[in-house]
Amino acid sequence: MESLSTIIVEHAERVGLIKLNRPEAYNALSRTLIKELLQALKLFESDPSIGVIVLTGGDKKGFCAGADIKEQSELSFVNAYNQDYLKDLNDGFFAIHKPIIGVVNGIALGGGCELAMMCDILYASETAKFGQPEITLGTIPGAGGTQRLIRAIGKSKAMHMILTGETISAKQAEAAGLVAKVLPAEQVLVVAMETATKIASFSAPVLAMAKEAVNEAEELGLKNGLHFESRLYHATFGLEDHAEGFQAFLAKPKRAAQWAHK
Ligand code: HXC
């Protein structure tokens, strides 16, 4: 990968870690940052030694303050309309089959909250705050806020956040179902990495199928969703890892499965 100016990329045991790194602008989503983030996601997606991706802010300025307001202020309607970076961002995340854990270690505002919601599981620090303050800027969420927030926390809470621009705390986000776990700031990334390592220790194709089936719940009605799930469930029977998982369970004594990721 070319030299990176707005993110930091690290490898741990089967886990790829991406840290947003524009502390001077609260990790705002400049075009360069979006480009580098999408490159890093693509790289981890294609790397068989990586099972799970973790996305977080740098250590200093929380998760992400949303669209780069300075950059956006220079755009005319036509320029904004003709740019594909929001579609690229959403499509870039849709193209990732591996689980993505978002670790919100401070503010997640506007596009930052939307970026968090593109992840599959969210952990938050006790200091985290989530908000869609676009209304205060004379605009509306543009990277999924009006669509994903309602699915995550329901209409009334989502509408309240979007129409008032007010933030919610990590605890409120957890109670509302936006966030899976809230942890002290100094522990949140460590615990998220442990969870990522645990998830990455399972069969990669089975993880991808589980993620796909869960995500399809938002696209399909219940009947079609159940049908889709049962078809993927049956598809796992064709994997070596399925045979291995069942044999390992039935062995006497029971043993740990050795996944071949196929
Ligand atoms: C560009 C930003 C920025 C942003 C902060 N900065 N947020 N630069 N884009 N989104 C810059 C400031 O201009 C300032 O630069 C420096 O970061 C520090 O910010 P301060 O405001 O001085 O710090 P603080 O008082 O600690 O407040 C932090 C903050 C606040 C709560 C995060 O900056 C803030 O409210 N930011 C805007 C959040 C927001 O409205 N986001 C929605 C954007 S619209 P200088 O150079 O002065 O030091 C959006 C639409 C989504 O996201 C579209 C899809 C992507």
PDB file of C-alpha atoms and ligand atoms in Angstrom:
ATOM      1  CA  MET A   1       0.000   0.000   0.000  1.00  0.00           C
ATOM      2  CA  GLU A   2       1.189   3.540  -0.808  1.00  0.00           C
ATOM      3  CA  SER A   3       2.343   5.666   2.125  1.00  0.00           C
ATOM      4  CA  LEU A   4      -0.621   6.671   4.276  1.00  0.00           C
ATOM      5  CA  SER A   5      -1.201  10.167   5.618  1.00  0.00           C
ATOM      6  CA  THR A   6      -4.603   9.871   7.330  1.00  0.00           C
ATOM      7  CA  ILE A   7      -4.848   6.363   8.755  1.00  0.00           C
ATOM      8  CA  ILE A   8      -2.569   3.905  10.552  1.00  0.00           C
ATOM      9  CA  VAL A   9      -2.740   0.231   9.630  1.00  0.00           C
ATOM     10  CA  GLU A  10      -1.527  -2.561  11.919  1.00  0.00           C
ATOM     11  CA  HIS A  11      -1.631  -6.380  11.862  1.00  0.00           C
ATOM     12  CA  ALA A  12      -2.248  -8.539  14.915  1.00  0.00           C
ATOM     13  CA  GLU A  13      -2.968 -12.303  15.091  1.00  0.00           C
ATOM     14  CA  ARG A  14      -5.570 -12.732  12.259  1.00  0.00           C
ATOM     15  CA  VAL A  15      -6.828  -9.200  12.974  1.00  0.00           C
ATOM     16  CA  GLY A  16      -6.312  -6.110  10.806  1.00  0.00           C
ATOM     17  CA  LEU A  17      -6.458  -2.831  12.720  1.00  0.00           C
ATOM     18  CA  ILE A  18      -7.229   0.520  11.071  1.00  0.00           C
ATOM     19  CA  LYS A  19      -6.834   3.714  13.134  1.00  0.00           C
ATOM     20  CA  LEU A  20      -8.139   6.991  11.739  1.00  0.00           C
ATOM     21  CA  ASN A  21      -5.321   9.483  12.113  1.00  0.00           C
ATOM     22  CA  ARG A  22      -6.209  13.119  11.481  1.00  0.00           C
ATOM     23  CA  PRO A  23      -6.074  14.410  15.075  1.00  0.00           C
ATOM     24  CA  GLU A  24      -5.866  18.016  13.847  1.00  0.00           C
ATOM     25  CA  ALA A  25      -9.434  17.661  12.496  1.00  0.00           C
ATOM     26  CA  TYR A  26     -10.959  15.073  14.867  1.00  0.00           C
ATOM     27  CA  ASN A  27     -10.426  12.427  12.170  1.00  0.00           C
ATOM     28  CA  ALA A  28     -12.872  14.179   9.844  1.00  0.00           C
ATOM     29  CA  LEU A  29     -13.617  12.295   6.635  1.00  0.00           C
ATOM     30  CA  SER A  30     -11.535  14.096   4.048  1.00  0.00           C
ATOM     31  CA  ARG A  31     -11.475  12.655   0.539  1.00  0.00           C
ATOM     32  CA  THR A  32      -7.942  11.378   1.197  1.00  0.00           C
ATOM     33  CA  LEU A  33      -9.024   9.670   4.418  1.00  0.00           C
ATOM     34  CA  ILE A  34     -11.947   7.971   2.682  1.00  0.00           C
ATOM     35  CA  LYS A  35      -9.656   6.825  -0.143  1.00  0.00           C
ATOM     36  CA  GLU A  36      -7.051   5.433   2.254  1.00  0.00           C
ATOM     37  CA  LEU A  37      -9.690   3.790   4.456  1.00  0.00           C
ATOM     38  CA  LEU A  38     -11.248   2.028   1.470  1.00  0.00           C
ATOM     39  CA  GLN A  39      -7.797   0.883   0.280  1.00  0.00           C
ATOM     40  CA  ALA A  40      -7.010  -0.558   3.709  1.00  0.00           C
ATOM     41  CA  LEU A  41     -10.366  -2.360   3.932  1.00  0.00           C
ATOM     42  CA  LYS A  42      -9.822  -3.858   0.486  1.00  0.00           C
ATOM     43  CA  LEU A  43      -6.322  -4.981   1.399  1.00  0.00           C
ATOM     44  CA  PHE A  44      -7.479  -6.719   4.591  1.00  0.00           C
ATOM     45  CA  GLU A  45     -10.426  -8.262   2.728  1.00  0.00           C
ATOM     46  CA  SER A  46      -8.054  -9.884   0.235  1.00  0.00           C
ATOM     47  CA  ASP A  47      -5.497 -11.004   2.849  1.00  0.00           C
ATOM     48  CA  PRO A  48      -6.221 -14.624   3.922  1.00  0.00           C
ATOM     49  CA  SER A  49      -4.150 -14.166   7.090  1.00  0.00           C
ATOM     50  CA  ILE A  50      -6.758 -11.636   8.324  1.00  0.00           C
ATOM     51  CA  GLY A  51     -10.095 -12.866   9.679  1.00  0.00           C
ATOM     52  CA  VAL A  52     -11.539  -9.741  11.290  1.00  0.00           C
ATOM     53  CA  ILE A  53     -11.053  -5.997  10.802  1.00  0.00           C
ATOM     54  CA  VAL A  54     -11.102  -3.476  13.669  1.00  0.00           C
ATOM     55  CA  LEU A  55     -11.726   0.209  12.932  1.00  0.00           C
ATOM     56  CA  THR A  56     -11.089   2.893  15.531  1.00  0.00           C
ATOM     57  CA  GLY A  57     -10.019   6.511  15.970  1.00  0.00           C
ATOM     58  CA  GLY A  58      -6.513   7.464  16.968  1.00  0.00           C
ATOM     59  CA  ASP A  59      -5.653   7.797  20.645  1.00  0.00           C
ATOM     60  CA  LYS A  60      -6.101  11.569  20.813  1.00  0.00           C
ATOM     61  CA  LYS A  61      -9.315  12.815  19.214  1.00  0.00           C
ATOM     62  CA  GLY A  62     -12.027  10.231  19.535  1.00  0.00           C
ATOM     63  CA  PHE A  63     -13.516   8.328  16.613  1.00  0.00           C
ATOM     64  CA  CYS A  64     -14.566  10.784  13.916  1.00  0.00           C
ATOM     65  CA  ALA A  65     -16.197  14.238  13.642  1.00  0.00           C
ATOM     66  CA  GLY A  66     -17.882  13.447  10.336  1.00  0.00           C
ATOM     67  CA  ALA A  67     -17.504  14.985   6.910  1.00  0.00           C
ATOM     68  CA  ASP A  68     -14.580  17.379   6.573  1.00  0.00           C
ATOM     69  CA  ILE A  69     -16.498  20.634   6.973  1.00  0.00           C
ATOM     70  CA  LYS A  70     -13.709  22.758   5.461  1.00  0.00           C
ATOM     71  CA  GLU A  71     -13.502  20.561   2.377  1.00  0.00           C
ATOM     72  CA  GLN A  72     -17.289  20.363   2.039  1.00  0.00           C
ATOM     73  CA  SER A  73     -17.719  24.124   2.396  1.00  0.00           C
ATOM     74  CA  GLU A  74     -15.911  24.592  -0.890  1.00  0.00           C
ATOM     75  CA  LEU A  75     -18.301  22.377  -2.859  1.00  0.00           C
ATOM     76  CA  SER A  76     -21.089  23.702  -5.028  1.00  0.00           C
ATOM     77  CA  PHE A  77     -24.281  21.657  -5.368  1.00  0.00           C
ATOM     78  CA  VAL A  78     -23.169  20.357  -8.742  1.00  0.00           C
ATOM     79  CA  ASN A  79     -19.728  19.348  -7.472  1.00  0.00           C
ATOM     80  CA  ALA A  80     -21.202  17.642  -4.419  1.00  0.00           C
ATOM     81  CA  TYR A  81     -23.842  15.907  -6.535  1.00  0.00           C
ATOM     82  CA  ASN A  82     -21.295  14.648  -9.035  1.00  0.00           C
ATOM     83  CA  GLN A  83     -18.956  13.203  -6.418  1.00  0.00           C
ATOM     84  CA  ASP A  84     -19.237   9.502  -5.701  1.00  0.00           C
ATOM     85  CA  TYR A  85     -17.334   9.366  -2.415  1.00  0.00           C
ATOM     86  CA  LEU A  86     -20.426   8.677  -0.246  1.00  0.00           C
ATOM     87  CA  LYS A  87     -21.514   5.861  -2.537  1.00  0.00           C
ATOM     88  CA  ASP A  88     -17.906   4.635  -2.643  1.00  0.00           C
ATOM     89  CA  LEU A  89     -17.826   4.610   1.160  1.00  0.00           C
ATOM     90  CA  ASN A  90     -21.081   2.667   1.525  1.00  0.00           C
ATOM     91  CA  ASP A  91     -20.197   0.312  -1.336  1.00  0.00           C
ATOM     92  CA  GLY A  92     -16.691  -0.162   0.069  1.00  0.00           C
ATOM     93  CA  PHE A  93     -18.143  -1.434   3.344  1.00  0.00           C
ATOM     94  CA  PHE A  94     -20.801  -3.552   1.582  1.00  0.00           C
ATOM     95  CA  ALA A  95     -17.958  -5.308  -0.299  1.00  0.00           C
ATOM     96  CA  ILE A  96     -16.280  -6.539   2.899  1.00  0.00           C
ATOM     97  CA  HIS A  97     -17.234 -10.115   3.779  1.00  0.00           C
ATOM     98  CA  LYS A  98     -15.097 -10.180   6.920  1.00  0.00           C
ATOM     99  CA  PRO A  99     -16.583  -8.949  10.214  1.00  0.00           C
ATOM    100  CA  ILE A 100     -15.724  -5.339  11.064  1.00  0.00           C
ATOM    101  CA  ILE A 101     -15.666  -4.235  14.713  1.00  0.00           C
ATOM    102  CA  GLY A 102     -15.934  -0.470  15.207  1.00  0.00           C
ATOM    103  CA  VAL A 103     -14.363   0.887  18.384  1.00  0.00           C
ATOM    104  CA  VAL A 104     -15.770   4.334  19.159  1.00  0.00           C
ATOM    105  CA  ASN A 105     -13.278   5.855  21.557  1.00  0.00           C
ATOM    106  CA  GLY A 106     -14.766   9.365  21.877  1.00  0.00           C
ATOM    107  CA  ILE A 107     -16.977  11.469  19.624  1.00  0.00           C
ATOM    108  CA  ALA A 108     -18.727   9.912  16.611  1.00  0.00           C
ATOM    109  CA  LEU A 109     -20.578  12.784  14.977  1.00  0.00           C
ATOM    110  CA  GLY A 110     -22.331  13.102  11.628  1.00  0.00           C
ATOM    111  CA  GLY A 111     -20.440  11.023   9.100  1.00  0.00           C
ATOM    112  CA  GLY A 112     -18.479   9.648  12.081  1.00  0.00           C
ATOM    113  CA  CYS A 113     -21.645   8.154  13.555  1.00  0.00           C
ATOM    114  CA  GLU A 114     -22.556   6.923  10.091  1.00  0.00           C
ATOM    115  CA  LEU A 115     -19.115   5.369   9.652  1.00  0.00           C
ATOM    116  CA  ALA A 116     -19.505   3.614  13.015  1.00  0.00           C
ATOM    117  CA  MET A 117     -22.849   2.223  11.851  1.00  0.00           C
ATOM    118  CA  MET A 118     -21.213   0.760   8.729  1.00  0.00           C
ATOM    119  CA  CYS A 119     -19.358  -1.593  11.089  1.00  0.00           C
ATOM    120  CA  ASP A 120     -20.874  -4.926  12.125  1.00  0.00           C
ATOM    121  CA  ILE A 121     -20.350  -4.709  15.889  1.00  0.00           C
ATOM    122  CA  LEU A 122     -19.728  -1.540  17.901  1.00  0.00           C
ATOM    123  CA  TYR A 123     -17.781  -1.192  21.136  1.00  0.00           C
ATOM    124  CA  ALA A 124     -17.687   2.237  22.795  1.00  0.00           C
ATOM    125  CA  SER A 125     -15.601   3.865  25.490  1.00  0.00           C
ATOM    126  CA  GLU A 126     -17.483   5.359  28.452  1.00  0.00           C
ATOM    127  CA  THR A 127     -16.493   8.751  27.025  1.00  0.00           C
ATOM    128  CA  ALA A 128     -18.025   8.107  23.602  1.00  0.00           C
ATOM    129  CA  LYS A 129     -20.780  10.315  22.234  1.00  0.00           C
ATOM    130  CA  PHE A 130     -22.910   9.640  19.184  1.00  0.00           C
ATOM    131  CA  GLY A 131     -24.723  12.314  17.231  1.00  0.00           C
ATOM    132  CA  GLN A 132     -26.051  13.483  13.877  1.00  0.00           C
ATOM    133  CA  PRO A 133     -25.478  17.250  14.153  1.00  0.00           C
ATOM    134  CA  GLU A 134     -25.950  17.961  10.432  1.00  0.00           C
ATOM    135  CA  ILE A 135     -29.145  19.925  11.163  1.00  0.00           C
ATOM    136  CA  THR A 136     -27.002  22.543  12.959  1.00  0.00           C
ATOM    137  CA  LEU A 137     -25.017  22.999   9.741  1.00  0.00           C
ATOM    138  CA  GLY A 138     -28.079  23.372   7.541  1.00  0.00           C
ATOM    139  CA  THR A 139     -27.859  19.905   6.049  1.00  0.00           C
ATOM    140  CA  ILE A 140     -28.923  16.318   6.733  1.00  0.00           C
ATOM    141  CA  PRO A 141     -27.004  13.050   7.233  1.00  0.00           C
ATOM    142  CA  GLY A 142     -25.595  11.866   3.919  1.00  0.00           C
ATOM    143  CA  ALA A 143     -23.837   8.560   4.571  1.00  0.00           C
ATOM    144  CA  GLY A 144     -26.626   6.435   5.993  1.00  0.00           C
ATOM    145  CA  GLY A 145     -27.667   8.292   9.159  1.00  0.00           C
ATOM    146  CA  THR A 146     -31.344   8.548   8.263  1.00  0.00           C
ATOM    147  CA  GLN A 147     -31.422   4.904   7.173  1.00  0.00           C
ATOM    148  CA  ARG A 148     -29.175   3.021   9.591  1.00  0.00           C
ATOM    149  CA  LEU A 149     -29.968   4.913  12.806  1.00  0.00           C
ATOM    150  CA  ILE A 150     -33.681   4.107  12.595  1.00  0.00           C
ATOM    151  CA  ARG A 151     -32.824   0.431  12.116  1.00  0.00           C
ATOM    152  CA  ALA A 152     -30.413   0.525  15.064  1.00  0.00           C
ATOM    153  CA  ILE A 153     -32.419   2.476  17.656  1.00  0.00           C
ATOM    154  CA  GLY A 154     -35.952   2.916  16.277  1.00  0.00           C
ATOM    155  CA  LYS A 155     -37.802   5.843  14.738  1.00  0.00           C
ATOM    156  CA  SER A 156     -38.466   8.100  17.725  1.00  0.00           C
ATOM    157  CA  LYS A 157     -34.905   8.069  19.092  1.00  0.00           C
ATOM    158  CA  ALA A 158     -33.397   8.360  15.588  1.00  0.00           C
ATOM    159  CA  MET A 159     -35.719  11.203  14.652  1.00  0.00           C
ATOM    160  CA  HIS A 160     -34.904  12.955  17.949  1.00  0.00           C
ATOM    161  CA  MET A 161     -31.159  12.775  17.299  1.00  0.00           C
ATOM    162  CA  ILE A 162     -31.467  13.864  13.664  1.00  0.00           C
ATOM    163  CA  LEU A 163     -33.941  16.718  14.241  1.00  0.00           C
ATOM    164  CA  THR A 164     -32.306  18.161  17.398  1.00  0.00           C
ATOM    165  CA  GLY A 165     -28.670  17.440  16.569  1.00  0.00           C
ATOM    166  CA  GLU A 166     -28.236  16.346  20.192  1.00  0.00           C
ATOM    167  CA  THR A 167     -25.765  13.630  21.114  1.00  0.00           C
ATOM    168  CA  ILE A 168     -26.379  10.482  23.113  1.00  0.00           C
ATOM    169  CA  SER A 169     -23.888   8.994  25.569  1.00  0.00           C
ATOM    170  CA  ALA A 170     -22.240   5.607  25.255  1.00  0.00           C
ATOM    171  CA  LYS A 171     -24.566   4.208  27.943  1.00  0.00           C
ATOM    172  CA  GLN A 172     -27.632   5.551  26.095  1.00  0.00           C
ATOM    173  CA  ALA A 173     -26.282   4.085  22.852  1.00  0.00           C
ATOM    174  CA  GLU A 174     -25.843   0.726  24.563  1.00  0.00           C
ATOM    175  CA  ALA A 175     -29.345   0.835  26.065  1.00  0.00           C
ATOM    176  CA  ALA A 176     -30.788   1.720  22.645  1.00  0.00           C
ATOM    177  CA  GLY A 177     -28.996  -1.179  20.945  1.00  0.00           C
ATOM    178  CA  LEU A 178     -26.568   0.866  18.849  1.00  0.00           C
ATOM    179  CA  VAL A 179     -23.553  -0.414  20.746  1.00  0.00           C
ATOM    180  CA  ALA A 180     -22.750  -3.950  21.901  1.00  0.00           C
ATOM    181  CA  LYS A 181     -20.460  -3.051  24.834  1.00  0.00           C
ATOM    182  CA  VAL A 182     -19.276   0.008  26.763  1.00  0.00           C
ATOM    183  CA  LEU A 183     -15.882  -0.143  28.444  1.00  0.00           C
ATOM    184  CA  PRO A 184     -13.459   2.232  30.162  1.00  0.00           C
ATOM    185  CA  ALA A 185     -11.507   4.253  27.589  1.00  0.00           C
ATOM    186  CA  GLU A 186      -8.190   2.581  28.353  1.00  0.00           C
ATOM    187  CA  GLN A 187      -9.681  -0.908  27.954  1.00  0.00           C
ATOM    188  CA  VAL A 188     -12.038  -0.594  25.016  1.00  0.00           C
ATOM    189  CA  LEU A 189      -9.567  -1.268  22.201  1.00  0.00           C
ATOM    190  CA  VAL A 190      -7.832  -4.052  24.152  1.00  0.00           C
ATOM    191  CA  VAL A 191     -11.127  -5.857  24.784  1.00  0.00           C
ATOM    192  CA  ALA A 192     -12.286  -5.262  21.202  1.00  0.00           C
ATOM    193  CA  MET A 193      -9.033  -6.771  19.907  1.00  0.00           C
ATOM    194  CA  GLU A 194      -9.589  -9.810  22.164  1.00  0.00           C
ATOM    195  CA  THR A 195     -13.096 -10.212  20.754  1.00  0.00           C
ATOM    196  CA  ALA A 196     -11.743  -9.754  17.223  1.00  0.00           C
ATOM    197  CA  THR A 197      -9.110 -12.452  17.853  1.00  0.00           C
ATOM    198  CA  LYS A 198     -11.798 -14.799  19.174  1.00  0.00           C
ATOM    199  CA  ILE A 199     -14.075 -14.203  16.172  1.00  0.00           C
ATOM    200  CA  ALA A 200     -11.128 -14.509  13.767  1.00  0.00           C
ATOM    201  CA  SER A 201     -10.319 -17.939  15.242  1.00  0.00           C
ATOM    202  CA  PHE A 202     -13.518 -19.366  13.689  1.00  0.00           C
ATOM    203  CA  SER A 203     -13.903 -20.543  10.111  1.00  0.00           C
ATOM    204  CA  ALA A 204     -13.592 -17.575   7.723  1.00  0.00           C
ATOM    205  CA  PRO A 205     -16.232 -18.733   5.196  1.00  0.00           C
ATOM    206  CA  VAL A 206     -18.705 -19.516   7.975  1.00  0.00           C
ATOM    207  CA  LEU A 207     -18.155 -16.056   9.489  1.00  0.00           C
ATOM    208  CA  ALA A 208     -18.794 -14.507   6.073  1.00  0.00           C
ATOM    209  CA  MET A 209     -22.023 -16.475   5.665  1.00  0.00           C
ATOM    210  CA  ALA A 210     -23.216 -15.528   9.148  1.00  0.00           C
ATOM    211  CA  LYS A 211     -22.502 -11.847   8.422  1.00  0.00           C
ATOM    212  CA  GLU A 212     -24.267 -12.027   5.068  1.00  0.00           C
ATOM    213  CA  ALA A 213     -27.326 -13.731   6.543  1.00  0.00           C
ATOM    214  CA  VAL A 214     -27.632 -11.149   9.339  1.00  0.00           C
ATOM    215  CA  ASN A 215     -27.242  -8.251   6.908  1.00  0.00           C
ATOM    216  CA  GLU A 216     -29.865  -9.711   4.588  1.00  0.00           C
ATOM    217  CA  ALA A 217     -32.386  -9.366   7.432  1.00  0.00           C
ATOM    218  CA  GLU A 218     -32.410  -5.657   6.604  1.00  0.00           C
ATOM    219  CA  GLU A 219     -33.050  -6.285   2.921  1.00  0.00           C
ATOM    220  CA  LEU A 220     -35.544  -9.162   2.883  1.00  0.00           C
ATOM    221  CA  GLY A 221     -38.936  -9.757   4.482  1.00  0.00           C
ATOM    222  CA  LEU A 222     -39.118 -12.461   7.168  1.00  0.00           C
ATOM    223  CA  LYS A 223     -40.175 -15.291   4.860  1.00  0.00           C
ATOM    224  CA  ASN A 224     -37.491 -14.585   2.257  1.00  0.00           C
ATOM    225  CA  GLY A 225     -34.953 -13.900   5.015  1.00  0.00           C
ATOM    226  CA  LEU A 226     -35.638 -17.269   6.651  1.00  0.00           C
ATOM    227  CA  HIS A 227     -35.357 -18.971   3.267  1.00  0.00           C
ATOM    228  CA  PHE A 228     -32.055 -17.210   2.545  1.00  0.00           C
ATOM    229  CA  GLU A 229     -30.736 -18.181   5.980  1.00  0.00           C
ATOM    230  CA  SER A 230     -31.694 -21.848   5.551  1.00  0.00           C
ATOM    231  CA  ARG A 231     -29.976 -21.954   2.145  1.00  0.00           C
ATOM    232  CA  LEU A 232     -26.746 -20.542   3.578  1.00  0.00           C
ATOM    233  CA  TYR A 233     -27.060 -22.904   6.550  1.00  0.00           C
ATOM    234  CA  HIS A 234     -27.267 -25.806   4.100  1.00  0.00           C
ATOM    235  CA  ALA A 235     -24.339 -24.366   2.131  1.00  0.00           C
ATOM    236  CA  THR A 236     -22.111 -24.675   5.217  1.00  0.00           C
ATOM    237  CA  PHE A 237     -22.581 -28.480   4.911  1.00  0.00           C
ATOM    238  CA  GLY A 238     -20.355 -28.328   1.849  1.00  0.00           C
ATOM    239  CA  LEU A 239     -17.403 -26.888   3.754  1.00  0.00           C
ATOM    240  CA  GLU A 240     -14.479 -28.887   5.132  1.00  0.00           C
ATOM    241  CA  ASP A 241     -14.822 -26.715   8.213  1.00  0.00           C
ATOM    242  CA  HIS A 242     -18.377 -27.964   8.757  1.00  0.00           C
ATOM    243  CA  ALA A 243     -17.214 -31.588   8.805  1.00  0.00           C
ATOM    244  CA  GLU A 244     -14.301 -30.650  11.060  1.00  0.00           C
ATOM    245  CA  GLY A 245     -16.483 -28.695  13.516  1.00  0.00           C
ATOM    246  CA  PHE A 246     -18.980 -31.537  13.870  1.00  0.00           C
ATOM    247  CA  GLN A 247     -16.263 -34.236  14.130  1.00  0.00           C
ATOM    248  CA  ALA A 248     -14.356 -32.231  16.739  1.00  0.00           C
ATOM    249  CA  PHE A 249     -17.512 -31.900  18.844  1.00  0.00           C
ATOM    250  CA  LEU A 250     -18.369 -35.607  18.572  1.00  0.00           C
ATOM    251  CA  ALA A 251     -14.790 -36.860  19.219  1.00  0.00           C
ATOM    252  CA  LYS A 252     -14.258 -38.628  22.550  1.00  0.00           C
ATOM    253  CA  PRO A 253     -12.802 -36.723  24.226  1.00  0.00           C
ATOM    254  CA  LYS A 254     -14.185 -33.627  22.548  1.00  0.00           C
ATOM    255  CA  ARG A 255     -11.368 -31.678  20.840  1.00  0.00           C
ATOM    256  CA  ALA A 256     -10.811 -28.167  19.475  1.00  0.00           C
ATOM    257  CA  ALA A 257     -11.659 -27.831  15.780  1.00  0.00           C
ATOM    258  CA  GLN A 258      -8.815 -27.034  13.396  1.00  0.00           C
ATOM    259  CA  TRP A 259     -10.275 -24.723  10.777  1.00  0.00           C
ATOM    260  CA  ALA A 260      -9.005 -24.942   7.197  1.00  0.00           C
ATOM    261  CA  HIS A 261     -11.052 -21.873   6.194  1.00  0.00           C
ATOM    262  CA  LYS A 262     -12.604 -23.763   3.331  1.00  0.00           C
TER     263      LYS A 262
HETATM  264  C1  HXC B   1     -13.187  19.588   9.635  1.00  0.00           C
HETATM  265  C2  HXC B   1     -13.056  19.721  11.918  1.00  0.00           C
HETATM  266  C3  HXC B   1     -14.230  18.955  12.058  1.00  0.00           C
HETATM  267  C4  HXC B   1     -14.860  18.502  10.875  1.00  0.00           C
HETATM  268  C5  HXC B   1     -13.517  19.473  14.020  1.00  0.00           C
HETATM  269  N1  HXC B   1     -12.657  20.023  13.148  1.00  0.00           N
HETATM  270  N2  HXC B   1     -14.489  18.826  13.386  1.00  0.00           N
HETATM  271  N3  HXC B   1     -12.544  20.018  10.727  1.00  0.00           N
HETATM  272  N4  HXC B   1     -14.303  18.846   9.701  1.00  0.00           N
HETATM  273  N5  HXC B   1     -15.964  17.748  10.896  1.00  0.00           N
HETATM  274  C6  HXC B   1     -11.487  20.828  13.431  1.00  0.00           C
HETATM  275  C7  HXC B   1     -11.860  22.231  13.884  1.00  0.00           C
HETATM  276  O1  HXC B   1     -12.158  23.068  12.790  1.00  0.00           O
HETATM  277  C8  HXC B   1     -10.606  22.655  14.592  1.00  0.00           C
HETATM  278  O2  HXC B   1      -9.641  23.026  13.635  1.00  0.00           O
HETATM  279  C9  HXC B   1     -10.146  21.350  15.234  1.00  0.00           C
HETATM  280  O3  HXC B   1     -10.772  20.297  14.524  1.00  0.00           O
HETATM  281  C10 HXC B   1     -10.561  21.263  16.684  1.00  0.00           C
HETATM  282  O4  HXC B   1     -11.957  21.483  16.749  1.00  0.00           O
HETATM  283  P1  HXC B   1     -12.636  22.394  17.868  1.00  0.00           P
HETATM  284  O5  HXC B   1     -14.025  22.642  17.482  1.00  0.00           O
HETATM  285  O6  HXC B   1     -11.764  23.584  18.187  1.00  0.00           O
HETATM  286  O7  HXC B   1     -12.547  21.404  19.132  1.00  0.00           O
HETATM  287  P2  HXC B   1     -13.610  21.142  20.304  1.00  0.00           P
HETATM  288  O8  HXC B   1     -14.083  22.451  20.896  1.00  0.00           O
HETATM  289  O9  HXC B   1     -12.917  20.158  21.202  1.00  0.00           O
HETATM  290  O10 HXC B   1     -14.883  20.448  19.621  1.00  0.00           O
HETATM  291  C11 HXC B   1     -14.749  19.197  18.973  1.00  0.00           C
HETATM  292  C12 HXC B   1     -16.004  18.875  18.169  1.00  0.00           C
HETATM  293  C13 HXC B   1     -16.374  20.049  17.255  1.00  0.00           C
HETATM  294  C14 HXC B   1     -17.187  18.597  19.143  1.00  0.00           C
HETATM  295  C15 HXC B   1     -15.742  17.600  17.382  1.00  0.00           C
HETATM  296  O11 HXC B   1     -15.224  20.389  16.484  1.00  0.00           O
HETATM  297  C16 HXC B   1     -17.473  19.771  16.309  1.00  0.00           C
HETATM  298  O12 HXC B   1     -18.659  19.896  16.673  1.00  0.00           O
HETATM  299  N6  HXC B   1     -17.134  19.434  15.066  1.00  0.00           N
HETATM  300  C17 HXC B   1     -18.113  19.311  13.983  1.00  0.00           C
HETATM  301  C18 HXC B   1     -18.929  18.045  14.096  1.00  0.00           C
HETATM  302  C19 HXC B   1     -19.998  17.997  13.045  1.00  0.00           C
HETATM  303  O13 HXC B   1     -20.844  18.908  12.942  1.00  0.00           O
HETATM  304  N7  HXC B   1     -19.957  16.949  12.255  1.00  0.00           N
HETATM  305  C20 HXC B   1     -20.930  16.757  11.141  1.00  0.00           C
HETATM  306  C21 HXC B   1     -20.286  17.177   9.867  1.00  0.00           C
HETATM  307  S1  HXC B   1     -21.367  17.017   8.526  1.00  0.00           S
HETATM  308  P3  HXC B   1      -8.696  24.299  13.807  1.00  0.00           P
HETATM  309  O14 HXC B   1      -7.967  24.361  12.517  1.00  0.00           O
HETATM  310  O15 HXC B   1      -9.585  25.438  14.113  1.00  0.00           O
HETATM  311  O16 HXC B   1      -7.829  23.886  14.981  1.00  0.00           O
HETATM  312  C22 HXC B   1     -21.365  15.391   8.181  1.00  0.00           C
HETATM  313  C23 HXC B   1     -22.258  14.987   7.031  1.00  0.00           C
HETATM  314  C24 HXC B   1     -22.100  13.529   6.751  1.00  0.00           C
HETATM  315  O17 HXC B   1     -20.707  14.606   8.761  1.00  0.00           O
HETATM  316  C25 HXC B   1     -21.881  13.317   5.316  1.00  0.00           C
HETATM  317  C26 HXC B   1     -21.266  11.995   5.005  1.00  0.00           C
HETATM  318  C27 HXC B   1     -19.810  11.864   5.289  1.00  0.00           C
END
